[in-house]
Amino acid sequence: MIMQVKTVKVNASKSYDVLIGRNLIERAGKLIEKVLPICTLALVTDDTVDALYSKTVTTALENAGYKVKKFVFCHGEESKNLTTYSEILNFLAQNELTRTDAVVALGGGVVGDMAGFAAATYLRGIKYIQIPTTLLAQIDSSVGGKTAIDLTHGKNLVGAFCQPSLVICDVNTLSTLPKEIYLDGMGEAVKYAFLDKKIYTLLQDEYDILDLVYLSIDYKRFVVENDEFERGMRKLLNLGHTPAHGIEKLSSYTISHGRAVTLGLKIILKNSLKHGYIDKELFGNAIALIEKQVGKLECPYTIKEICSSSLNDKKRSGDYITLIMVYGVGDCRLVKIKVDELWGYLD
Ligand code: NAD
Ligand code: GLY
């Protein structure tokens, strides 16, 4: 059988491949073998993904000669905390993983962020491999090396930059995603559309999901290679995220991240029109694209509520907050705004 596998090589502080294709998890052992000598692999996953894909992945890894130790935690953002993190570390220690062993993160962004952070810190850092199984994790969180856990005071407040050794995106795994979770990922995909013309064009018509995943990862590669530690242009990936974080918090996280990003993007687009950065035609096309890809969403909060909720955002530095505004498709820019002027700016 001829299998189409697209590869994106990320040349960050560490170089690694992102493989995108179908039926890849069945070949995980053979693919990992190319970057990691035979060792013990801690397979970290959540209960939902465990039931769907652990067996296939474990068989593939064991057939290649790896010893597999599995750690499963309860799915959901609520698990992305210090308790689960500490349980993973203890699991690695109990199973005597050494610096030549590695972690395999099998699941969505929660699994990837937490397993990645455990790998980044256990024994001052061991290797890890991402096998993302949500659209959001495939197009965003598994690539670029951001790892984190939440504190009771806020999301992703503890973390590390630590690039994986390999990322395996098997788009077949997306077929089991509930629609709502798939659409969350589409929220991030639509964000990419305003950053990269190729993605904007792709989303205008019927497309193969493999192409969307590939183009999104390739755009992220470009950004990460230029600004791995988010000193400048990587902030572009936060398009829509400042209002989104405010919306998520106001809803006590009942509005998911992807939905909040879509609502945040609409707020940014409306204000890009208001400030004359984009014209009415582009604004109309942009809203039509968002509605086609993720549906019609109405924001239940006022701009004033969103602004005051957004001001605790960790992207704030001192008296300033950086917003990403749309000037055109493929032309988004960082705009630094005084915190007390945000409400006037995002009227
Ligand atoms: P998630 O990991 O919670 O997955 C969503 C749900 O889908 C879970 O219940 C999971 O069990 C289930 N699931 C996963 N794969 C499945 C599959 N193939 N079939 C059926 N169900 C499946 O959430 P997510 O949206 O993937 O990720 C969100 C997390 O990612 C957040 O914690 C966010 O902070 C983080 N994130 C990190 C980065 C980064 O750069 N590190 C970027 C964006 C988001
Ligand atoms: N998800 C944003 C980033 O990786 O920078």
Short mmCIF file of C-alpha atoms and ligand atoms in Angstrom, two decimals:
data_model
loop_
_atom_site.label_atom_id
_atom_site.label_comp_id
_atom_site.label_asym_id
_atom_site.label_seq_id
_atom_site.Cartn_x
_atom_site.Cartn_y
_atom_site.Cartn_z
CA MET A 1 0.00 0.00 0.00
CA ILE A 2 1.42 3.44 -0.94
CA MET A 3 1.07 5.81 1.96
CA GLN A 4 1.23 9.53 1.58
CA VAL A 5 3.28 11.04 4.39
CA LYS A 6 4.09 14.73 4.42
CA THR A 7 7.04 15.84 6.50
CA VAL A 8 7.65 19.24 8.02
CA LYS A 9 11.17 19.64 9.40
CA VAL A 10 11.31 22.10 12.27
CA ASN A 11 14.72 23.69 12.71
CA ALA A 12 14.39 25.21 16.16
CA SER A 13 16.99 24.96 19.00
CA LYS A 14 16.47 21.26 18.32
CA SER A 15 15.54 19.91 14.88
CA TYR A 16 12.76 17.41 14.50
CA ASP A 17 10.29 16.09 11.97
CA VAL A 18 6.53 16.41 12.04
CA LEU A 19 4.99 13.54 10.05
CA ILE A 20 1.48 14.03 8.69
CA GLY A 21 -0.44 11.19 7.10
CA ARG A 22 -2.91 8.34 7.51
CA ASN A 23 -2.45 4.98 9.27
CA LEU A 24 0.64 6.32 11.00
CA ILE A 25 -0.13 5.15 14.54
CA GLU A 26 0.01 1.54 13.33
CA ARG A 27 3.60 2.29 12.31
CA ALA A 28 4.55 4.38 15.35
CA GLY A 29 7.32 1.97 16.43
CA LYS A 30 9.03 1.98 13.03
CA LEU A 31 8.76 5.78 12.79
CA ILE A 32 10.13 6.37 16.29
CA GLU A 33 12.96 3.88 15.71
CA LYS A 34 14.45 6.39 13.25
CA VAL A 35 14.97 8.98 15.98
CA LEU A 36 15.22 6.99 19.21
CA PRO A 37 17.24 3.85 20.01
CA ILE A 38 15.32 0.97 21.64
CA CYS A 39 14.48 1.94 25.24
CA THR A 40 11.59 2.18 27.68
CA LEU A 41 8.76 4.47 26.58
CA ALA A 42 6.25 5.92 29.04
CA LEU A 43 3.01 6.18 27.09
CA VAL A 44 0.98 9.00 28.65
CA THR A 45 -2.65 9.36 27.60
CA ASP A 46 -6.15 10.16 28.88
CA ASP A 47 -8.93 7.63 29.46
CA THR A 48 -10.89 8.50 26.29
CA VAL A 49 -7.89 8.23 23.97
CA ASP A 50 -6.67 5.17 25.88
CA ALA A 51 -9.84 3.28 24.97
CA LEU A 52 -9.50 4.27 21.31
CA TYR A 53 -5.82 4.15 20.43
CA SER A 54 -3.49 2.88 23.19
CA LYS A 55 -3.67 -0.73 22.08
CA THR A 56 -2.70 0.05 18.48
CA VAL A 57 0.14 2.33 19.56
CA THR A 58 1.43 -0.06 22.25
CA THR A 59 1.45 -2.97 19.79
CA ALA A 60 3.34 -0.89 17.23
CA LEU A 61 5.91 0.20 19.81
CA GLU A 62 6.38 -3.29 21.26
CA ASN A 63 6.69 -4.84 17.80
CA ALA A 64 9.59 -2.47 17.14
CA GLY A 65 11.25 -3.65 20.37
CA TYR A 66 10.36 -0.85 22.82
CA LYS A 67 9.29 -1.62 26.37
CA VAL A 68 6.06 0.28 27.08
CA LYS A 69 4.78 1.55 30.44
CA LYS A 70 1.37 3.21 30.28
CA PHE A 71 0.05 6.05 32.42
CA VAL A 72 -3.63 7.02 32.00
CA PHE A 73 -5.40 10.00 33.60
CA CYS A 74 -8.95 11.29 33.45
CA HIS A 75 -9.63 13.37 30.29
CA GLY A 76 -10.24 17.11 30.40
CA GLU A 77 -8.58 20.41 31.28
CA GLU A 78 -9.34 19.80 35.00
CA SER A 79 -6.61 17.14 34.98
CA LYS A 80 -3.94 19.51 33.66
CA ASN A 81 -2.75 20.33 37.16
CA LEU A 82 0.03 19.86 39.68
CA THR A 83 -1.52 16.65 41.03
CA THR A 84 -1.51 14.80 37.70
CA TYR A 85 1.89 16.26 36.85
CA SER A 86 3.31 14.92 40.10
CA GLU A 87 1.65 11.51 39.47
CA ILE A 88 3.32 11.33 36.06
CA LEU A 89 6.73 12.18 37.55
CA ASN A 90 6.31 9.51 40.22
CA PHE A 91 5.22 7.02 37.57
CA LEU A 92 8.40 7.72 35.58
CA ALA A 93 10.52 7.30 38.70
CA GLN A 94 8.72 4.11 39.86
CA ASN A 95 9.31 2.60 36.46
CA GLU A 96 12.96 3.62 36.63
CA LEU A 97 13.01 5.63 33.42
CA THR A 98 16.48 6.98 32.79
CA ARG A 99 17.83 9.75 30.59
CA THR A 100 18.00 7.40 27.60
CA ASP A 101 14.29 6.60 27.90
CA ALA A 102 11.44 8.79 26.65
CA VAL A 103 7.81 9.84 27.04
CA VAL A 104 5.17 9.40 24.32
CA ALA A 105 2.23 11.82 24.59
CA LEU A 106 -0.83 10.24 22.95
CA GLY A 107 -3.88 12.53 22.95
CA GLY A 108 -5.05 16.11 22.67
CA GLY A 109 -3.42 19.30 23.88
CA VAL A 110 -3.97 18.47 27.54
CA VAL A 111 -1.99 15.23 27.26
CA GLY A 112 0.68 16.86 25.10
CA ASP A 113 1.17 19.88 27.35
CA MET A 114 1.34 17.86 30.55
CA ALA A 115 3.37 14.88 29.31
CA GLY A 116 5.70 17.35 27.57
CA PHE A 117 6.18 19.32 30.78
CA ALA A 118 6.84 16.13 32.75
CA ALA A 119 9.45 15.08 30.16
CA ALA A 120 10.98 18.57 30.18
CA THR A 121 11.54 18.44 33.93
CA TYR A 122 12.03 14.77 34.90
CA LEU A 123 15.78 14.16 35.47
CA ARG A 124 16.24 17.76 34.19
CA GLY A 125 14.78 16.70 30.86
CA ILE A 126 14.26 13.51 28.87
CA LYS A 127 13.08 13.16 25.27
CA TYR A 128 9.42 13.07 24.32
CA ILE A 129 7.36 12.30 21.26
CA GLN A 130 3.98 13.77 20.41
CA ILE A 131 1.19 11.72 18.86
CA PRO A 132 -1.61 14.34 18.76
CA THR A 133 -5.17 13.07 18.29
CA THR A 134 -7.26 16.27 18.22
CA LEU A 135 -7.31 18.80 15.40
CA LEU A 136 -6.14 21.50 17.81
CA ALA A 137 -3.22 19.40 18.99
CA GLN A 138 -2.23 18.45 15.43
CA ILE A 139 -2.27 21.97 14.00
CA ASP A 140 -1.03 23.82 17.05
CA SER A 141 -0.10 22.45 20.47
CA SER A 142 2.05 19.45 19.50
CA VAL A 143 4.46 21.61 17.47
CA GLY A 144 6.68 24.36 18.79
CA GLY A 145 7.71 23.09 22.20
CA LYS A 146 5.39 24.96 24.55
CA THR A 147 4.58 22.68 27.49
CA ALA A 148 2.55 23.67 30.55
CA ILE A 149 0.17 22.88 33.35
CA ASP A 150 -2.53 25.03 34.99
CA LEU A 151 -2.57 26.45 38.50
CA THR A 152 -5.73 27.26 40.44
CA HIS A 153 -4.93 30.93 39.62
CA GLY A 154 -4.94 30.42 35.87
CA LYS A 155 -4.20 28.37 32.79
CA ASN A 156 -0.69 27.42 31.65
CA LEU A 157 0.98 29.39 34.43
CA VAL A 158 3.80 26.85 34.87
CA GLY A 159 5.66 25.48 31.90
CA ALA A 160 8.79 25.18 29.82
CA PHE A 161 9.89 25.50 26.24
CA CYS A 162 10.99 22.00 25.28
CA GLN A 163 10.88 20.76 21.71
CA PRO A 164 9.75 17.16 21.04
CA SER A 165 11.97 14.64 19.23
CA LEU A 166 9.24 13.72 16.75
CA VAL A 167 5.58 14.53 16.10
CA ILE A 168 3.32 11.96 14.44
CA CYS A 169 0.01 13.39 13.17
CA ASP A 170 -2.26 10.59 12.03
CA VAL A 171 -5.29 12.41 10.60
CA ASN A 172 -7.31 9.17 10.77
CA THR A 173 -7.53 9.66 14.54
CA LEU A 174 -9.61 12.79 13.91
CA SER A 175 -12.48 10.59 12.67
CA THR A 176 -13.46 9.69 16.25
CA LEU A 177 -13.56 13.27 17.52
CA PRO A 178 -16.95 14.55 18.68
CA LYS A 179 -18.11 17.40 16.42
CA GLU A 180 -17.76 20.04 19.14
CA ILE A 181 -14.13 19.14 19.75
CA TYR A 182 -13.41 19.06 16.04
CA LEU A 183 -14.91 22.55 15.71
CA ASP A 184 -12.70 23.78 18.55
CA GLY A 185 -9.73 22.87 16.40
CA MET A 186 -11.34 24.62 13.43
CA GLY A 187 -11.39 27.80 15.56
CA GLU A 188 -7.58 27.69 15.60
CA ALA A 189 -7.46 26.73 11.90
CA VAL A 190 -9.51 29.80 10.98
CA LYS A 191 -7.07 31.89 13.04
CA TYR A 192 -4.23 30.54 10.83
CA ALA A 193 -6.23 31.54 7.75
CA PHE A 194 -5.73 35.23 8.58
CA LEU A 195 -2.03 34.68 9.23
CA ASP A 196 -1.30 32.71 6.06
CA LYS A 197 -2.88 33.33 2.64
CA LYS A 198 -2.42 29.68 1.60
CA ILE A 199 -4.66 28.53 4.44
CA TYR A 200 -7.23 31.27 3.70
CA THR A 201 -7.38 30.09 0.08
CA LEU A 202 -7.61 26.41 1.06
CA LEU A 203 -10.57 27.05 3.35
CA GLN A 204 -12.59 28.77 0.61
CA ASP A 205 -13.46 25.41 -0.98
CA GLU A 206 -13.62 21.66 -0.33
CA TYR A 207 -10.30 20.49 1.04
CA ASP A 208 -8.48 17.43 2.35
CA ILE A 209 -7.95 17.65 6.11
CA LEU A 210 -4.41 16.41 5.56
CA ASP A 211 -3.66 19.58 3.60
CA LEU A 212 -5.10 21.79 6.33
CA VAL A 213 -2.99 20.05 8.99
CA TYR A 214 0.10 20.24 6.78
CA LEU A 215 -0.25 23.95 5.90
CA SER A 216 -1.02 24.91 9.51
CA ILE A 217 2.02 23.05 10.83
CA ASP A 218 4.21 24.48 8.10
CA TYR A 219 3.12 28.01 9.02
CA LYS A 220 3.77 27.29 12.69
CA ARG A 221 7.21 25.92 11.75
CA PHE A 222 8.01 29.21 10.02
CA VAL A 223 7.03 31.21 13.10
CA VAL A 224 8.79 28.94 15.61
CA GLU A 225 11.99 28.89 13.56
CA ASN A 226 12.02 32.69 13.60
CA ASP A 227 11.01 33.27 17.21
CA GLU A 228 11.07 30.07 19.26
CA PHE A 229 10.86 31.84 22.64
CA GLU A 230 8.07 34.28 21.75
CA ARG A 231 9.97 37.54 21.91
CA GLY A 232 8.20 38.96 18.87
CA MET A 233 6.56 37.33 15.87
CA ARG A 234 5.42 34.17 17.69
CA LYS A 235 2.92 36.45 19.42
CA LEU A 236 1.07 36.51 16.07
CA LEU A 237 -0.15 33.00 16.93
CA ASN A 238 -2.14 34.65 19.70
CA LEU A 239 -4.45 36.32 17.16
CA GLY A 240 -7.87 36.56 18.84
CA HIS A 241 -6.50 35.11 22.06
CA THR A 242 -6.55 38.20 24.32
CA PRO A 243 -10.34 38.63 24.08
CA ALA A 244 -10.66 34.82 23.98
CA HIS A 245 -8.98 34.40 27.35
CA GLY A 246 -11.32 37.02 28.80
CA ILE A 247 -14.35 35.20 27.35
CA GLU A 248 -13.19 31.80 28.64
CA LYS A 249 -12.70 33.20 32.10
CA LEU A 250 -16.05 35.04 32.15
CA SER A 251 -17.78 31.77 31.22
CA SER A 252 -15.89 29.89 33.99
CA TYR A 253 -14.41 27.85 31.13
CA THR A 254 -17.80 26.55 29.94
CA ILE A 255 -17.02 28.23 26.59
CA SER A 256 -14.21 26.13 25.15
CA HIS A 257 -10.88 27.62 24.08
CA GLY A 258 -11.49 27.07 20.33
CA ARG A 259 -14.94 28.72 20.49
CA ALA A 260 -13.54 31.61 22.50
CA VAL A 261 -10.77 32.07 19.90
CA THR A 262 -13.43 32.30 17.18
CA LEU A 263 -15.35 34.92 19.16
CA GLY A 264 -12.10 36.74 19.92
CA LEU A 265 -11.20 36.73 16.24
CA LYS A 266 -14.56 38.30 15.36
CA ILE A 267 -13.92 41.07 17.91
CA ILE A 268 -10.47 41.71 16.43
CA LEU A 269 -11.87 41.77 12.88
CA LYS A 270 -14.64 44.23 13.85
CA ASN A 271 -12.07 46.51 15.41
CA SER A 272 -9.66 46.13 12.51
CA LEU A 273 -12.53 47.44 10.36
CA LYS A 274 -13.29 50.23 12.83
CA HIS A 275 -9.67 51.42 12.82
CA GLY A 276 -9.58 51.29 9.01
CA TYR A 277 -6.97 48.49 8.85
CA ILE A 278 -9.27 46.39 6.65
CA ASP A 279 -12.14 47.35 4.36
CA LYS A 280 -15.78 46.27 4.46
CA GLU A 281 -15.32 43.72 1.68
CA LEU A 282 -12.56 41.83 3.49
CA PHE A 283 -14.50 42.06 6.75
CA GLY A 284 -17.59 40.53 5.10
CA ASN A 285 -15.55 37.74 3.50
CA ALA A 286 -13.78 37.06 6.81
CA ILE A 287 -17.02 36.70 8.77
CA ALA A 288 -18.48 34.49 6.00
CA LEU A 289 -15.42 32.23 6.22
CA ILE A 290 -15.66 31.95 10.00
CA GLU A 291 -19.37 31.13 9.82
CA LYS A 292 -18.82 28.56 7.07
CA GLN A 293 -16.08 26.77 9.00
CA VAL A 294 -17.24 26.98 12.62
CA GLY A 295 -20.85 28.14 12.43
CA LYS A 296 -22.61 31.24 13.75
CA LEU A 297 -21.49 32.11 17.24
CA GLU A 298 -22.78 35.00 19.32
CA CYS A 299 -20.74 36.37 22.19
CA PRO A 300 -22.77 36.59 25.42
CA TYR A 301 -20.54 39.31 26.95
CA THR A 302 -20.00 43.02 26.35
CA ILE A 303 -16.64 44.37 25.20
CA LYS A 304 -16.27 46.12 28.55
CA GLU A 305 -16.69 42.84 30.44
CA ILE A 306 -14.27 41.07 28.09
CA CYS A 307 -11.63 43.80 28.37
CA SER A 308 -11.58 43.82 32.15
CA SER A 309 -11.49 40.04 32.25
CA SER A 310 -8.65 39.99 29.66
CA LEU A 311 -6.43 42.30 31.63
CA ASN A 312 -5.20 39.51 33.89
CA ASP A 313 -3.90 37.78 30.79
CA LYS A 314 -0.34 36.48 31.10
CA LYS A 315 0.42 38.15 27.76
CA ARG A 316 0.17 41.50 29.57
CA SER A 317 3.51 43.04 30.45
CA GLY A 318 3.45 45.88 32.95
CA ASP A 319 1.07 48.62 31.82
CA TYR A 320 0.90 47.33 28.25
CA ILE A 321 -0.88 44.54 26.44
CA THR A 322 -0.10 43.42 22.89
CA LEU A 323 -3.05 42.86 20.60
CA ILE A 324 -2.77 41.26 17.18
CA MET A 325 -4.76 43.18 14.59
CA VAL A 326 -5.69 42.13 11.06
CA TYR A 327 -4.42 44.43 8.27
CA GLY A 328 -5.09 41.95 5.51
CA VAL A 329 -5.02 38.22 4.83
CA GLY A 330 -1.47 37.19 5.68
CA ASP A 331 -0.82 40.61 7.20
CA CYS A 332 -1.45 40.63 10.93
CA ARG A 333 0.48 43.02 13.16
CA LEU A 334 1.34 43.41 16.82
CA VAL A 335 -0.17 46.53 18.37
CA LYS A 336 0.99 47.52 21.84
CA ILE A 337 -1.73 49.24 23.82
CA LYS A 338 -1.75 50.84 27.24
CA VAL A 339 -3.89 48.73 29.52
CA ASP A 340 -6.16 51.65 30.46
CA GLU A 341 -6.74 52.40 26.76
CA LEU A 342 -7.80 48.85 25.80
CA TRP A 343 -11.49 49.46 26.32
CA GLY A 344 -11.45 52.55 24.07
CA TYR A 345 -9.39 50.75 21.42
CA LEU A 346 -11.67 47.69 21.35
CA ASP A 347 -14.85 49.68 21.49
P1 NAD B 1 -8.04 17.88 25.09
O1 NAD B 1 -6.68 17.36 25.11
O2 NAD B 1 -8.72 18.05 26.41
O3 NAD B 1 -8.93 16.98 24.15
C1 NAD B 1 -10.31 17.26 24.05
C2 NAD B 1 -11.14 16.01 24.31
O4 NAD B 1 -11.01 15.16 23.17
C3 NAD B 1 -10.67 15.18 25.50
O5 NAD B 1 -11.80 14.77 26.22
C4 NAD B 1 -9.98 13.98 24.86
O6 NAD B 1 -10.07 12.83 25.65
C5 NAD B 1 -10.75 13.83 23.58
N1 NAD B 1 -10.02 13.23 22.47
C6 NAD B 1 -8.75 13.44 22.13
N2 NAD B 1 -8.47 12.81 20.97
C7 NAD B 1 -9.58 12.18 20.61
C8 NAD B 1 -9.93 11.39 19.48
N3 NAD B 1 -9.10 11.18 18.48
N4 NAD B 1 -11.20 10.88 19.43
C9 NAD B 1 -12.10 11.14 20.40
N5 NAD B 1 -11.83 11.91 21.47
C10 NAD B 1 -10.59 12.42 21.56
O7 NAD B 1 -8.14 19.33 24.39
P2 NAD B 1 -7.44 19.93 23.11
O8 NAD B 1 -8.46 20.85 22.55
O9 NAD B 1 -6.83 18.92 22.25
O10 NAD B 1 -6.27 20.79 23.74
C11 NAD B 1 -6.52 21.86 24.61
C12 NAD B 1 -5.31 22.09 25.46
O11 NAD B 1 -4.21 22.44 24.61
C13 NAD B 1 -5.44 23.22 26.45
O12 NAD B 1 -4.97 22.79 27.70
C14 NAD B 1 -4.57 24.31 25.90
O13 NAD B 1 -4.01 25.14 26.91
C15 NAD B 1 -3.51 23.52 25.19
N6 NAD B 1 -2.83 24.24 24.11
C16 NAD B 1 -1.48 24.22 24.10
C17 NAD B 1 -0.79 24.85 23.08
C18 NAD B 1 0.71 24.78 23.03
O14 NAD B 1 1.31 25.43 22.17
N7 NAD B 1 1.33 23.97 23.87
C19 NAD B 1 -1.49 25.50 22.05
C20 NAD B 1 -2.88 25.50 22.09
C21 NAD B 1 -3.55 24.85 23.12
N1 GLY B 2 -0.12 28.18 20.50
C1 GLY B 2 0.69 29.34 20.43
C2 GLY B 2 2.12 29.04 20.35
O1 GLY B 2 2.54 27.91 20.25
O2 GLY B 2 2.88 29.95 20.40
#
